[in-house]
Amino acid sequence: MTFHSRERRLALLAAILIGCWGLVSWMVQPLWDHLHELRRSAETRAEKLQARNRLVTQMPSIERDYGRYAIYLEPTGEGQAPGSLLDELEALARRSNVQLNLKPRPGSQQDRVSRFEVELDVEGAQQSLLAFLDELLRLPRLIAVERLHLATAPAKPDALRANLVLQALTLRQ
């Protein structure tokens, strides 16, 4: 079987095209994909390195902030925090010269935050009650006032009565 020159040229061209396609798809394309993946990996690592370098330069301010907020971290004993809060509230009431009734509520825990609620009934002179509330908000704790209701005491014209619900938050380490 003899091929004419035109058929030989077409066969040679077809062989060259098939060879080029095989070379590209089995060698060049995998190498190109691998090179692209290496570039992407290098860029990701460079971004991580830059982020870590930023954290290293911010380390003094992070340590300073941690020192400032470390007092809000819960101590090792879990039941210690609610009891100490109640003791602080009673001492605060004695210093402010107000009558205090405490009604602790069950606490709850979400992720790393423990919540302890207590309902307070406070009665005293206007200045004493305001001093109590002012000192309460200055306690070195994370405290949220959920509800506050002020009213005059019915039998005492110079006295005020406050009913409030406090929520003490503690962060777990």
PDB file of C-alpha atoms in Angstrom:
ATOM      1  CA  MET A   1       0.000   0.000   0.000  1.00  0.00           C
ATOM      2  CA  THR A   2       1.536   3.196  -1.162  1.00  0.00           C
ATOM      3  CA  PHE A   3       0.412   6.624  -0.194  1.00  0.00           C
ATOM      4  CA  HIS A   4       0.461   9.566  -2.479  1.00  0.00           C
ATOM      5  CA  SER A   5       2.449  12.594  -1.378  1.00  0.00           C
ATOM      6  CA  ARG A   6      -0.715  14.436  -0.431  1.00  0.00           C
ATOM      7  CA  GLU A   7      -1.896  11.557   1.765  1.00  0.00           C
ATOM      8  CA  ARG A   8       1.528  11.316   3.383  1.00  0.00           C
ATOM      9  CA  ARG A   9       1.458  15.003   4.223  1.00  0.00           C
ATOM     10  CA  LEU A  10      -2.028  14.685   5.733  1.00  0.00           C
ATOM     11  CA  ALA A  11      -0.978  11.623   7.752  1.00  0.00           C
ATOM     12  CA  LEU A  12       2.155  13.431   8.961  1.00  0.00           C
ATOM     13  CA  LEU A  13       0.096  16.507   9.879  1.00  0.00           C
ATOM     14  CA  ALA A  14      -2.419  14.312  11.739  1.00  0.00           C
ATOM     15  CA  ALA A  15       0.419  12.549  13.588  1.00  0.00           C
ATOM     16  CA  ILE A  16       1.981  15.884  14.526  1.00  0.00           C
ATOM     17  CA  LEU A  17      -1.381  17.228  15.781  1.00  0.00           C
ATOM     18  CA  ILE A  18      -2.070  14.084  17.823  1.00  0.00           C
ATOM     19  CA  GLY A  19       1.478  14.183  19.212  1.00  0.00           C
ATOM     20  CA  CYS A  20       1.115  17.856  20.180  1.00  0.00           C
ATOM     21  CA  TRP A  21      -2.244  17.187  21.805  1.00  0.00           C
ATOM     22  CA  GLY A  22      -0.740  14.279  23.798  1.00  0.00           C
ATOM     23  CA  LEU A  23       2.260  16.368  24.831  1.00  0.00           C
ATOM     24  CA  VAL A  24       0.078  19.260  25.979  1.00  0.00           C
ATOM     25  CA  SER A  25      -2.537  17.186  27.805  1.00  0.00           C
ATOM     26  CA  TRP A  26      -0.174  14.687  29.483  1.00  0.00           C
ATOM     27  CA  MET A  27       2.850  16.829  30.225  1.00  0.00           C
ATOM     28  CA  VAL A  28       2.406  20.566  29.812  1.00  0.00           C
ATOM     29  CA  GLN A  29      -1.081  20.923  31.364  1.00  0.00           C
ATOM     30  CA  PRO A  30      -0.266  18.930  34.562  1.00  0.00           C
ATOM     31  CA  LEU A  31       2.934  20.948  34.990  1.00  0.00           C
ATOM     32  CA  TRP A  32       1.014  24.196  34.445  1.00  0.00           C
ATOM     33  CA  ASP A  33      -1.665  23.154  36.972  1.00  0.00           C
ATOM     34  CA  HIS A  34       0.989  22.178  39.510  1.00  0.00           C
ATOM     35  CA  LEU A  35       2.775  25.508  39.033  1.00  0.00           C
ATOM     36  CA  HIS A  36      -0.524  27.373  39.499  1.00  0.00           C
ATOM     37  CA  GLU A  37      -1.239  25.407  42.706  1.00  0.00           C
ATOM     38  CA  LEU A  38       2.251  26.172  44.034  1.00  0.00           C
ATOM     39  CA  ARG A  39       1.729  29.894  43.381  1.00  0.00           C
ATOM     40  CA  ARG A  40      -1.617  29.829  45.176  1.00  0.00           C
ATOM     41  CA  SER A  41      -0.064  27.972  48.123  1.00  0.00           C
ATOM     42  CA  ALA A  42       2.820  30.461  48.299  1.00  0.00           C
ATOM     43  CA  GLU A  43       0.405  33.416  48.261  1.00  0.00           C
ATOM     44  CA  THR A  44      -1.667  31.851  51.048  1.00  0.00           C
ATOM     45  CA  ARG A  45       1.411  31.250  53.173  1.00  0.00           C
ATOM     46  CA  ALA A  46       2.621  34.800  52.554  1.00  0.00           C
ATOM     47  CA  GLU A  47      -0.745  36.179  53.722  1.00  0.00           C
ATOM     48  CA  LYS A  48      -0.603  34.013  56.865  1.00  0.00           C
ATOM     49  CA  LEU A  49       2.934  35.174  57.542  1.00  0.00           C
ATOM     50  CA  GLN A  50       1.900  38.825  57.188  1.00  0.00           C
ATOM     51  CA  ALA A  51      -1.012  38.262  59.578  1.00  0.00           C
ATOM     52  CA  ARG A  52       1.297  36.633  62.135  1.00  0.00           C
ATOM     53  CA  ASN A  53       3.788  39.474  61.798  1.00  0.00           C
ATOM     54  CA  ARG A  54       0.981  41.957  62.463  1.00  0.00           C
ATOM     55  CA  LEU A  55       0.029  40.006  65.597  1.00  0.00           C
ATOM     56  CA  VAL A  56       3.634  39.996  66.779  1.00  0.00           C
ATOM     57  CA  THR A  57       3.842  43.769  66.387  1.00  0.00           C
ATOM     58  CA  GLN A  58       0.528  44.131  68.256  1.00  0.00           C
ATOM     59  CA  MET A  59       1.591  41.799  71.083  1.00  0.00           C
ATOM     60  CA  PRO A  60       2.288  44.543  73.669  1.00  0.00           C
ATOM     61  CA  SER A  61      -1.149  46.089  73.171  1.00  0.00           C
ATOM     62  CA  ILE A  62      -2.797  42.634  73.248  1.00  0.00           C
ATOM     63  CA  GLU A  63      -1.063  41.825  76.546  1.00  0.00           C
ATOM     64  CA  ARG A  64      -2.063  45.217  77.934  1.00  0.00           C
ATOM     65  CA  ASP A  65      -5.706  44.624  76.934  1.00  0.00           C
ATOM     66  CA  TYR A  66      -5.620  41.124  78.414  1.00  0.00           C
ATOM     67  CA  GLY A  67      -4.317  42.528  81.691  1.00  0.00           C
ATOM     68  CA  ARG A  68      -7.116  45.068  81.706  1.00  0.00           C
ATOM     69  CA  TYR A  69      -9.853  42.476  81.102  1.00  0.00           C
ATOM     70  CA  ALA A  70      -8.371  39.598  83.122  1.00  0.00           C
ATOM     71  CA  ILE A  71     -10.382  40.673  86.174  1.00  0.00           C
ATOM     72  CA  TYR A  72     -13.524  39.647  84.301  1.00  0.00           C
ATOM     73  CA  LEU A  73     -12.331  36.081  83.815  1.00  0.00           C
ATOM     74  CA  GLU A  74     -14.042  33.608  86.110  1.00  0.00           C
ATOM     75  CA  PRO A  75     -11.973  32.218  88.979  1.00  0.00           C
ATOM     76  CA  THR A  76     -11.303  28.497  89.174  1.00  0.00           C
ATOM     77  CA  GLY A  77     -14.213  27.755  91.528  1.00  0.00           C
ATOM     78  CA  GLU A  78     -17.448  27.944  89.532  1.00  0.00           C
ATOM     79  CA  GLY A  79     -19.769  28.654  92.472  1.00  0.00           C
ATOM     80  CA  GLN A  80     -17.479  31.326  93.846  1.00  0.00           C
ATOM     81  CA  ALA A  81     -18.566  34.118  91.474  1.00  0.00           C
ATOM     82  CA  PRO A  82     -22.303  34.316  92.401  1.00  0.00           C
ATOM     83  CA  GLY A  83     -21.562  34.193  96.137  1.00  0.00           C
ATOM     84  CA  SER A  84     -18.933  36.902  95.934  1.00  0.00           C
ATOM     85  CA  LEU A  85     -21.316  39.113  93.939  1.00  0.00           C
ATOM     86  CA  LEU A  86     -23.994  38.760  96.618  1.00  0.00           C
ATOM     87  CA  ASP A  87     -21.430  39.580  99.321  1.00  0.00           C
ATOM     88  CA  GLU A  88     -20.346  42.671  97.381  1.00  0.00           C
ATOM     89  CA  LEU A  89     -23.960  43.812  96.983  1.00  0.00           C
ATOM     90  CA  GLU A  90     -24.619  43.419 100.713  1.00  0.00           C
ATOM     91  CA  ALA A  91     -21.452  45.340 101.615  1.00  0.00           C
ATOM     92  CA  LEU A  92     -22.401  48.035  99.125  1.00  0.00           C
ATOM     93  CA  ALA A  93     -25.875  48.327 100.679  1.00  0.00           C
ATOM     94  CA  ARG A  94     -24.371  48.695 104.166  1.00  0.00           C
ATOM     95  CA  ARG A  95     -21.977  51.411 102.969  1.00  0.00           C
ATOM     96  CA  SER A  96     -24.780  53.275 101.191  1.00  0.00           C
ATOM     97  CA  ASN A  97     -27.171  52.937 104.152  1.00  0.00           C
ATOM     98  CA  VAL A  98     -30.017  51.302 102.207  1.00  0.00           C
ATOM     99  CA  GLN A  99     -32.138  48.239 102.884  1.00  0.00           C
ATOM    100  CA  LEU A 100     -31.515  45.421 100.442  1.00  0.00           C
ATOM    101  CA  ASN A 101     -33.428  42.252  99.622  1.00  0.00           C
ATOM    102  CA  LEU A 102     -31.744  39.802  97.252  1.00  0.00           C
ATOM    103  CA  LYS A 103     -33.512  37.198  95.144  1.00  0.00           C
ATOM    104  CA  PRO A 104     -30.973  35.132  93.191  1.00  0.00           C
ATOM    105  CA  ARG A 105     -32.221  33.488  90.022  1.00  0.00           C
ATOM    106  CA  PRO A 106     -30.856  30.383  88.350  1.00  0.00           C
ATOM    107  CA  GLY A 107     -27.790  31.048  86.235  1.00  0.00           C
ATOM    108  CA  SER A 108     -27.173  30.023  82.673  1.00  0.00           C
ATOM    109  CA  GLN A 109     -24.132  29.278  80.582  1.00  0.00           C
ATOM    110  CA  GLN A 110     -23.568  29.905  76.875  1.00  0.00           C
ATOM    111  CA  ASP A 111     -20.287  28.972  75.227  1.00  0.00           C
ATOM    112  CA  ARG A 112     -17.670  30.828  77.281  1.00  0.00           C
ATOM    113  CA  VAL A 113     -20.061  33.222  79.060  1.00  0.00           C
ATOM    114  CA  SER A 114     -21.724  32.433  82.391  1.00  0.00           C
ATOM    115  CA  ARG A 115     -24.751  34.519  83.334  1.00  0.00           C
ATOM    116  CA  PHE A 116     -25.995  34.945  86.894  1.00  0.00           C
ATOM    117  CA  GLU A 117     -29.150  36.965  87.548  1.00  0.00           C
ATOM    118  CA  VAL A 118     -30.226  38.481  90.827  1.00  0.00           C
ATOM    119  CA  GLU A 119     -33.283  40.600  91.584  1.00  0.00           C
ATOM    120  CA  LEU A 120     -32.728  43.462  94.019  1.00  0.00           C
ATOM    121  CA  ASP A 121     -35.297  45.333  96.085  1.00  0.00           C
ATOM    122  CA  VAL A 122     -33.593  48.415  97.485  1.00  0.00           C
ATOM    123  CA  GLU A 123     -35.161  51.022  99.752  1.00  0.00           C
ATOM    124  CA  GLY A 124     -33.633  54.129 101.259  1.00  0.00           C
ATOM    125  CA  ALA A 125     -33.318  57.891 101.092  1.00  0.00           C
ATOM    126  CA  GLN A 126     -32.968  59.387  97.634  1.00  0.00           C
ATOM    127  CA  GLN A 127     -29.286  60.294  98.074  1.00  0.00           C
ATOM    128  CA  SER A 128     -28.469  56.905  99.582  1.00  0.00           C
ATOM    129  CA  LEU A 129     -30.268  55.035  96.823  1.00  0.00           C
ATOM    130  CA  LEU A 130     -28.544  57.062  94.098  1.00  0.00           C
ATOM    131  CA  ALA A 131     -25.174  56.496  95.786  1.00  0.00           C
ATOM    132  CA  PHE A 132     -25.924  52.742  95.878  1.00  0.00           C
ATOM    133  CA  LEU A 133     -26.819  52.676  92.179  1.00  0.00           C
ATOM    134  CA  ASP A 134     -23.748  54.735  91.288  1.00  0.00           C
ATOM    135  CA  GLU A 135     -21.421  52.408  93.204  1.00  0.00           C
ATOM    136  CA  LEU A 136     -23.201  49.388  91.725  1.00  0.00           C
ATOM    137  CA  LEU A 137     -22.371  50.535  88.200  1.00  0.00           C
ATOM    138  CA  ARG A 138     -18.740  51.126  89.209  1.00  0.00           C
ATOM    139  CA  LEU A 139     -18.177  47.576  90.438  1.00  0.00           C
ATOM    140  CA  PRO A 140     -15.223  45.942  88.649  1.00  0.00           C
ATOM    141  CA  ARG A 141     -17.491  43.323  87.079  1.00  0.00           C
ATOM    142  CA  LEU A 142     -19.369  42.859  83.846  1.00  0.00           C
ATOM    143  CA  ILE A 143     -22.864  43.766  85.020  1.00  0.00           C
ATOM    144  CA  ALA A 144     -25.925  44.480  82.918  1.00  0.00           C
ATOM    145  CA  VAL A 145     -29.046  46.060  84.395  1.00  0.00           C
ATOM    146  CA  GLU A 146     -31.934  44.170  82.832  1.00  0.00           C
ATOM    147  CA  ARG A 147     -34.718  46.098  84.517  1.00  0.00           C
ATOM    148  CA  LEU A 148     -34.902  49.139  86.806  1.00  0.00           C
ATOM    149  CA  HIS A 149     -38.081  50.421  88.414  1.00  0.00           C
ATOM    150  CA  LEU A 150     -38.008  53.436  90.761  1.00  0.00           C
ATOM    151  CA  ALA A 151     -40.974  54.417  92.913  1.00  0.00           C
ATOM    152  CA  THR A 152     -41.665  56.293  96.116  1.00  0.00           C
ATOM    153  CA  ALA A 153     -42.178  54.235  99.242  1.00  0.00           C
ATOM    154  CA  PRO A 154     -45.866  54.475 100.238  1.00  0.00           C
ATOM    155  CA  ALA A 155     -45.367  54.926 103.993  1.00  0.00           C
ATOM    156  CA  LYS A 156     -42.211  57.038 103.880  1.00  0.00           C
ATOM    157  CA  PRO A 157     -42.349  60.347 101.979  1.00  0.00           C
ATOM    158  CA  ASP A 158     -38.551  60.826 101.818  1.00  0.00           C
ATOM    159  CA  ALA A 159     -37.732  57.267 100.772  1.00  0.00           C
ATOM    160  CA  LEU A 160     -37.433  55.711  97.342  1.00  0.00           C
ATOM    161  CA  ARG A 161     -37.825  52.075  96.404  1.00  0.00           C
ATOM    162  CA  ALA A 162     -35.952  50.519  93.496  1.00  0.00           C
ATOM    163  CA  ASN A 163     -36.532  47.125  91.983  1.00  0.00           C
ATOM    164  CA  LEU A 164     -33.884  45.994  89.553  1.00  0.00           C
ATOM    165  CA  VAL A 165     -32.670  42.832  87.907  1.00  0.00           C
ATOM    166  CA  LEU A 166     -28.913  42.520  87.488  1.00  0.00           C
ATOM    167  CA  GLN A 167     -27.172  40.127  85.196  1.00  0.00           C
ATOM    168  CA  ALA A 168     -23.554  39.412  86.105  1.00  0.00           C
ATOM    169  CA  LEU A 169     -21.482  38.045  83.236  1.00  0.00           C
ATOM    170  CA  THR A 170     -18.271  36.112  83.693  1.00  0.00           C
ATOM    171  CA  LEU A 171     -15.976  34.924  80.934  1.00  0.00           C
ATOM    172  CA  ARG A 172     -14.552  31.415  81.198  1.00  0.00           C
ATOM    173  CA  GLN A 173     -10.926  30.808  80.374  1.00  0.00           C
TER     174      GLN A 173
END
